[in-house]
mmCIF file of C-alpha atoms in Angstrom:
data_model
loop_
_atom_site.group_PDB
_atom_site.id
_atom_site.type_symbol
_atom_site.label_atom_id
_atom_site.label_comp_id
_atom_site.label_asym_id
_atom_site.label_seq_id
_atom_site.Cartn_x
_atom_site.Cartn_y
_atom_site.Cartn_z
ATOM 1 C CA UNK J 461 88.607 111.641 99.309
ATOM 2 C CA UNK J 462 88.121 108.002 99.354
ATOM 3 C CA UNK J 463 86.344 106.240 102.219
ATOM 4 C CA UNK J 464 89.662 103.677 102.349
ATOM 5 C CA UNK J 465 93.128 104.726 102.453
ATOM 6 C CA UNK J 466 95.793 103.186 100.092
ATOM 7 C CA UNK J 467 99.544 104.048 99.029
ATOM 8 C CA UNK J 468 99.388 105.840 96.149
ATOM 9 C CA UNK J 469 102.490 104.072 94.930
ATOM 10 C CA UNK J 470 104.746 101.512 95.798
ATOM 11 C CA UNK J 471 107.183 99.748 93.955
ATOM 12 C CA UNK J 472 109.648 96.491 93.877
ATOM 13 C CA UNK J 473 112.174 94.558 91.798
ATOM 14 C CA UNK J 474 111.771 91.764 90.170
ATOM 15 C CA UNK J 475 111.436 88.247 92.597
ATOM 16 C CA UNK J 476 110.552 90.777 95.564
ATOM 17 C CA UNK J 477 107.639 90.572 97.341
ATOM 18 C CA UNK J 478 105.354 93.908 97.865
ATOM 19 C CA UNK J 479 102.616 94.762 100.343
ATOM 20 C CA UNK J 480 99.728 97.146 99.822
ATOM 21 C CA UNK J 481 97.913 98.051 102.652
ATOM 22 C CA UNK J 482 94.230 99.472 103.021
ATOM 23 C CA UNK J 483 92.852 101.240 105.869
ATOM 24 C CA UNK J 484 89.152 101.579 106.601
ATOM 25 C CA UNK J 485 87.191 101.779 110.016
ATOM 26 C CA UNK J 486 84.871 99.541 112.092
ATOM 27 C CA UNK J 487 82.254 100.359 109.979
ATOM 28 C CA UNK J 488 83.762 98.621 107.220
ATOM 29 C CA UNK J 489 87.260 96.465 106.736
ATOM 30 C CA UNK J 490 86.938 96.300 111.060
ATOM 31 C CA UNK J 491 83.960 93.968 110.975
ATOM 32 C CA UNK J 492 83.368 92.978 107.511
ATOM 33 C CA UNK J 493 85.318 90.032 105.657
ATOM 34 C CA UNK J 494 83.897 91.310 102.282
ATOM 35 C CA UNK J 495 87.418 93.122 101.332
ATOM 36 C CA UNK J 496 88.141 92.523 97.947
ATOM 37 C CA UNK J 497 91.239 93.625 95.343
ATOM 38 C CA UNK J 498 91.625 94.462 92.069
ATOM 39 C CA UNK J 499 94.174 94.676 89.287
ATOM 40 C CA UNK J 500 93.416 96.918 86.767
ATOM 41 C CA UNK J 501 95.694 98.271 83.970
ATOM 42 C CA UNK J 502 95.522 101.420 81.607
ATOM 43 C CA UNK J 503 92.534 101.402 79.604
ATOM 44 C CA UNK J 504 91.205 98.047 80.783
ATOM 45 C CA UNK J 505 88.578 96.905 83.278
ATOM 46 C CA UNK J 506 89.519 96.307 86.898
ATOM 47 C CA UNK J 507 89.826 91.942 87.794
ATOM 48 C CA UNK J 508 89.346 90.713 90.532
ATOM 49 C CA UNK J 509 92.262 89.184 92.519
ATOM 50 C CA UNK J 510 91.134 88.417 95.923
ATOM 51 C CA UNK J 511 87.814 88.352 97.491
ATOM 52 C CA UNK J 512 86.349 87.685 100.783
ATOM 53 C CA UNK J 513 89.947 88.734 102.590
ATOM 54 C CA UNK J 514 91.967 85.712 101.425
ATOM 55 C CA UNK J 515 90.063 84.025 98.375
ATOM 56 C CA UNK J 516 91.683 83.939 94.862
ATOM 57 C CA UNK J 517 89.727 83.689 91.853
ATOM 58 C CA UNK J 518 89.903 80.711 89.609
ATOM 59 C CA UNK J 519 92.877 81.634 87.674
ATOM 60 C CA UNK J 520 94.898 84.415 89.895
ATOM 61 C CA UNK J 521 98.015 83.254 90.563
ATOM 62 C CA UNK J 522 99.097 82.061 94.070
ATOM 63 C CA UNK J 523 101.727 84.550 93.979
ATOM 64 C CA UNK J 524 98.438 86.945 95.401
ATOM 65 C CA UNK J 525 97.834 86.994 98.702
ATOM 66 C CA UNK J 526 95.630 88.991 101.225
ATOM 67 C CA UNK J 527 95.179 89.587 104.804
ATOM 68 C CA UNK J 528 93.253 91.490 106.989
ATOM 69 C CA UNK J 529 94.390 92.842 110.777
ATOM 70 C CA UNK J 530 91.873 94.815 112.571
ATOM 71 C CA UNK J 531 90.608 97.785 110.183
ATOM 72 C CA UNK J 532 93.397 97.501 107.884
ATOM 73 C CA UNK J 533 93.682 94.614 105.092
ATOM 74 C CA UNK J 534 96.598 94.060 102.736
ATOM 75 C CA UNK J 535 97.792 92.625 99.577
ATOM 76 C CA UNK J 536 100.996 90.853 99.040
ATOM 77 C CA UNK J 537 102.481 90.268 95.875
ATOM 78 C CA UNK J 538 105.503 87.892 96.054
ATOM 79 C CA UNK J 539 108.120 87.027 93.034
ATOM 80 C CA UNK J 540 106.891 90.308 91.577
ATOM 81 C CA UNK J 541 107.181 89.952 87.808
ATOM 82 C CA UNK J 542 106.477 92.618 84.928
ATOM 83 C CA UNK J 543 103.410 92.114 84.368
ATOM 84 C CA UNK J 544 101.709 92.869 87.677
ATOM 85 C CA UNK J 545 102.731 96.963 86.871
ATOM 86 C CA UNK J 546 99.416 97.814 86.728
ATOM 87 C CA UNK J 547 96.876 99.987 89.946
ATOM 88 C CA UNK J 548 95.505 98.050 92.670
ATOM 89 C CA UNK J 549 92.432 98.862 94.192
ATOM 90 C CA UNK J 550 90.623 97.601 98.099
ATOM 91 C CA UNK J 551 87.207 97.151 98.417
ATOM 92 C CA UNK J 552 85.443 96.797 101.514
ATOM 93 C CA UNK J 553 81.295 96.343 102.012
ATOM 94 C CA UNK J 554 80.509 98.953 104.426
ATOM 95 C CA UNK J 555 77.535 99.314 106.876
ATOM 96 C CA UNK J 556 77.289 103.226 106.085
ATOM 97 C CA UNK J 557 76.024 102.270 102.790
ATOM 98 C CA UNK J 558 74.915 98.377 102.466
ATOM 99 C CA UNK J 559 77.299 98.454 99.634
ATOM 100 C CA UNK J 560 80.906 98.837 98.913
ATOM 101 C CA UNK J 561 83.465 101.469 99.056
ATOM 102 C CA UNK J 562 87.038 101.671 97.238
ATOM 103 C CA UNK J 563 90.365 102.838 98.468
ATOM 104 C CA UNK J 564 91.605 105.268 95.966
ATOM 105 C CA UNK J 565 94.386 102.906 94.690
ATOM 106 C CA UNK J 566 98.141 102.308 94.566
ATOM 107 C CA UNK J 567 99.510 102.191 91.407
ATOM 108 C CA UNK J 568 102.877 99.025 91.585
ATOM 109 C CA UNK J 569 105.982 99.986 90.063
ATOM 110 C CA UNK J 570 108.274 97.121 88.892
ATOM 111 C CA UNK J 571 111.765 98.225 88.988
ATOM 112 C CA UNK Y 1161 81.506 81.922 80.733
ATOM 113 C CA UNK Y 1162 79.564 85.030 81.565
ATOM 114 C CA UNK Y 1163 80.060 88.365 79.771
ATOM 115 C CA UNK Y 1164 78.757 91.753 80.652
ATOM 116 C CA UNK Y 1165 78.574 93.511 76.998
ATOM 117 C CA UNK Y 1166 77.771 97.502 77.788
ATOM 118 C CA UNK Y 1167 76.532 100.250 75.081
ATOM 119 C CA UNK Y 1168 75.154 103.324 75.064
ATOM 120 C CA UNK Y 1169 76.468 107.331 73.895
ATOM 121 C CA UNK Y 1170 79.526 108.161 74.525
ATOM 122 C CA UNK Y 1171 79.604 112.140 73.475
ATOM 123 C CA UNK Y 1172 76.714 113.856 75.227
ATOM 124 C CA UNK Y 1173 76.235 117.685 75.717
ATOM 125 C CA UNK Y 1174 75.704 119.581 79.084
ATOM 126 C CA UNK Y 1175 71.934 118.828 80.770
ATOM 127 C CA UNK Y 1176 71.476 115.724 78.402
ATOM 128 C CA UNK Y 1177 70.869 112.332 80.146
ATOM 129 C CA UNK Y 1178 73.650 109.615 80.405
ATOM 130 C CA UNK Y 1179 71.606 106.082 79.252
ATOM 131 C CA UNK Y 1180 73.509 102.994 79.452
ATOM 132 C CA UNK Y 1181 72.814 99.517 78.622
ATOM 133 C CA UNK Y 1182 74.773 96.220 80.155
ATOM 134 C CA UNK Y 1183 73.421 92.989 78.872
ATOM 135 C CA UNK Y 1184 74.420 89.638 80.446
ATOM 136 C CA UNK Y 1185 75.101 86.908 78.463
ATOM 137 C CA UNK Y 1186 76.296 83.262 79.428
ATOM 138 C CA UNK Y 1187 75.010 83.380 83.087
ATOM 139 C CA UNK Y 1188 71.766 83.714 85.144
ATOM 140 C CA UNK Y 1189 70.429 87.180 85.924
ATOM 141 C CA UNK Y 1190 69.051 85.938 89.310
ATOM 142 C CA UNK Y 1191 71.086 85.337 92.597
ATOM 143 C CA UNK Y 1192 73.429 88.814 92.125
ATOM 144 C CA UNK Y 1193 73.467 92.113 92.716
ATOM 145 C CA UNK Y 1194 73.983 94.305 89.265
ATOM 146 C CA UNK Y 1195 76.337 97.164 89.676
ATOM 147 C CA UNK Y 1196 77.017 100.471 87.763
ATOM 148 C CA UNK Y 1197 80.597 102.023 88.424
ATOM 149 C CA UNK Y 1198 82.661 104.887 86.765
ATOM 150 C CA UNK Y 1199 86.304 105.877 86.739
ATOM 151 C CA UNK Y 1200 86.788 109.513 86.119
ATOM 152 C CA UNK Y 1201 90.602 109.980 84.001
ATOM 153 C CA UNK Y 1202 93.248 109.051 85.886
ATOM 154 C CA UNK Y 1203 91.169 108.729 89.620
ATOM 155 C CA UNK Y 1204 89.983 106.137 91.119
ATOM 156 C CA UNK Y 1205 86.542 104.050 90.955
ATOM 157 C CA UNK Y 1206 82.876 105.314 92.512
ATOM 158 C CA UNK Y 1207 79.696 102.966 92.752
ATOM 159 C CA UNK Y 1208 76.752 104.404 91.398
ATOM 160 C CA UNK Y 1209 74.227 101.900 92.674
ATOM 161 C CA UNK Y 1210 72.903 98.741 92.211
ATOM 162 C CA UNK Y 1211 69.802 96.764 91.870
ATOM 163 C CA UNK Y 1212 68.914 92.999 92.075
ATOM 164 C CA UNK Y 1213 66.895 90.357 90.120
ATOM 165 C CA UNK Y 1214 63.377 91.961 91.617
ATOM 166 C CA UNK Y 1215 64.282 95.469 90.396
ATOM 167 C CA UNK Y 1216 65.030 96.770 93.864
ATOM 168 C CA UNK Y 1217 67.309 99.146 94.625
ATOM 169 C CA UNK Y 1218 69.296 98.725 97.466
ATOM 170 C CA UNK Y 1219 71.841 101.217 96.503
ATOM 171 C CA UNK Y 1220 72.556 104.874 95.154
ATOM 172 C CA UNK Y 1221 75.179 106.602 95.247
ATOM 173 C CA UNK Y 1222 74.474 109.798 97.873
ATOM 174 C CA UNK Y 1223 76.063 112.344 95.544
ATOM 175 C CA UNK Y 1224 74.237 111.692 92.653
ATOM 176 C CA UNK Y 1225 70.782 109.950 93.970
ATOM 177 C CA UNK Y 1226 69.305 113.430 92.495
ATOM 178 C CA UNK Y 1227 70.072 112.185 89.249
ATOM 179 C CA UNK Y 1228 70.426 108.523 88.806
ATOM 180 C CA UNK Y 1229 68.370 105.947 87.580
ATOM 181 C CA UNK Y 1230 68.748 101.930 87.632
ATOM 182 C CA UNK Y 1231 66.371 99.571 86.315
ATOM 183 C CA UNK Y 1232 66.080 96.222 84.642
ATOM 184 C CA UNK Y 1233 64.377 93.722 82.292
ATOM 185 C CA UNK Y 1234 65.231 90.536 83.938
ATOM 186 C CA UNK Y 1235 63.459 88.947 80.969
ATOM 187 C CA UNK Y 1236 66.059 89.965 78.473
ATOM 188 C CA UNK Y 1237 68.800 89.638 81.207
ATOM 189 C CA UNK Y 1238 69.662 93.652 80.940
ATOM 190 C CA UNK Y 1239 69.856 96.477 83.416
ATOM 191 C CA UNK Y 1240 70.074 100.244 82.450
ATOM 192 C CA UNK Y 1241 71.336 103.389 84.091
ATOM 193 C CA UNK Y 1242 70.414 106.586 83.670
ATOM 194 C CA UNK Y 1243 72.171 110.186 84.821
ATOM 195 C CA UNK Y 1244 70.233 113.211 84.042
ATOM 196 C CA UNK Y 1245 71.700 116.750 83.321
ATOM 197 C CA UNK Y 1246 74.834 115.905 83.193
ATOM 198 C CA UNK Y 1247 77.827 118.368 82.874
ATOM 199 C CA UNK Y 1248 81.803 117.912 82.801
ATOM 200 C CA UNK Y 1249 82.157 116.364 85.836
ATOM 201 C CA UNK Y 1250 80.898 113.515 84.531
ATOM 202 C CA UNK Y 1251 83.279 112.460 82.448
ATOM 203 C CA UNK Y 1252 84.602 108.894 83.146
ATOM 204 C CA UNK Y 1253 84.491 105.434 81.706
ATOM 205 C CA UNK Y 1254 82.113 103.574 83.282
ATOM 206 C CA UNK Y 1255 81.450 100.445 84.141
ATOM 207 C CA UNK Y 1256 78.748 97.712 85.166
ATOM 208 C CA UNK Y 1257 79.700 94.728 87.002
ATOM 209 C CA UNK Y 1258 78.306 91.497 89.201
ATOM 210 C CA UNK Y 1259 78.200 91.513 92.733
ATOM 211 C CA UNK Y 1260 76.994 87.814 94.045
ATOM 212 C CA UNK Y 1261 75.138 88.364 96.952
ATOM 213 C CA UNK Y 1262 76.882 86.338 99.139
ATOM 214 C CA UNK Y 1263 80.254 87.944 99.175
ATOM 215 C CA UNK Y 1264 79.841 91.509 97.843
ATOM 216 C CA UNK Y 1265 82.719 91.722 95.385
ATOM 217 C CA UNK Y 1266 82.545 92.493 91.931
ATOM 218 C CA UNK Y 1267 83.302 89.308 90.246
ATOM 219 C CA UNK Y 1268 82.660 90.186 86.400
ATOM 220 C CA UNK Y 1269 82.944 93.544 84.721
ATOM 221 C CA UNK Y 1270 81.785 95.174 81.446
ATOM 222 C CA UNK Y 1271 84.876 96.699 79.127
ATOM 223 C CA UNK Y 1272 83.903 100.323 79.621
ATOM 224 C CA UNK Y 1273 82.112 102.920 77.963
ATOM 225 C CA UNK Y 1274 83.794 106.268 77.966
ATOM 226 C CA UNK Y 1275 81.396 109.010 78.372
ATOM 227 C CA UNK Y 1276 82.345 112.697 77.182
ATOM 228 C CA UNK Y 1277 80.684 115.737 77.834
ATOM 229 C CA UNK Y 1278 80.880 118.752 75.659
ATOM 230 C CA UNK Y 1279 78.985 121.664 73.993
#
């Protein structure tokens, strides 16, 4: 079981906008800013897409957003296109461990 | 821009030990943390540990701390992990990746090296 709790699918037309949301504790998304996202698709390494609650990477498109409300943090992905079917994964540092945990991913649909 | 190249066996039989190898190219060693992941098929990913540009570990995994091993040759810009007697269930690709210390994500990842093992 994973120490952060994610969809394990969601799923969205084209042009929509999608939220994945990520559930932790105090110990982790509830006092830390150090929530991160990634994209990853089959076979590939995961990429960052947002770091630090609301930072993009040089190079992720602004159509990637994230947020962070208490001990839950989420990703929005607006004007969904094809290519973002692929699983998204949370990350959160966590005081349990002095390291980071994962959620155990949503895998995005596009209709 | 900086690379994380990975190698090491990717069949191995039950009770042999996992070695890895992730060399960094194209960026400094010091000022981040250096991370070993895996993905088992089709789940999602686990940290194994990490260790920083003093070869201090900071980080091990609680289930497999038995077993693990991370070290590093800052000179040649490379850190290792190790997994002794291993056995099916662990089977996954895995991965090493940067972690700047300032903002604890994982900013650059290796491709992957799938690990089987089998008698």
């Amino acid at each position: 079981q994973s120490a952060l709790t994610q969809p394990a699918s969601v799923s969205g037309s084209p042009g929509q906008s999608i939220t994945i949301s990520c559930t932790g504790t105090i110990s982790d998304i509830g006092t830390y800013d150090w929530l991160s996202w990634y994209q990853q698709y089959p076979g590939k390494a995961p990429k960052v897409m947002i770091y630090e609650v609301t930072q993009r990477p040089s190079g992720v498109s602004n159509r990637f957003s994230g947020s962070k409300s208490g001990n839950t943090a989420s990703l929005t992905i607006s004007g969904l296109q094809a290519e973002d079917e692929a699983d998204y994964y949370c990350c959160s540092f966590t005081a349990d461990r002095g390291f980071v945990v994962f959620g155990g991913g949503t895998k995005l649909t596009v209709l | 821009q900086v690379q994380l190249q990975q190698w090491g066996a990717g069949v191995l039989k039950p009770s042999e030990t996992l070695s890895l190898t992730c060399a960094v190219y194209g960026g400094p060693f010091s000022g981040f943390f250096w991370s070993w992941l895996r993905q088992p098929p089709g789940k999602g990913l686990e940290c194994i540990g990490k260790i920083d540009e003093f070869g201090v570990i900071s980080y091990y995994n609680p289930s497999l701390k038995s077993r693990v091993s991370i070290s590093m040759d800052i000179h040649k810009k490379q850190f290792f992990l190790h997994l002794s007697s291993v056995t099916a269930a662990d089977r996954a690709t895995y991965y090493c990746a940067r972690v700047p210390y300032t903002s604890f994500h994982l900013d650059v990842w290796g491709t992957g090296t799938t690990v089987t093992v089998s008698s």
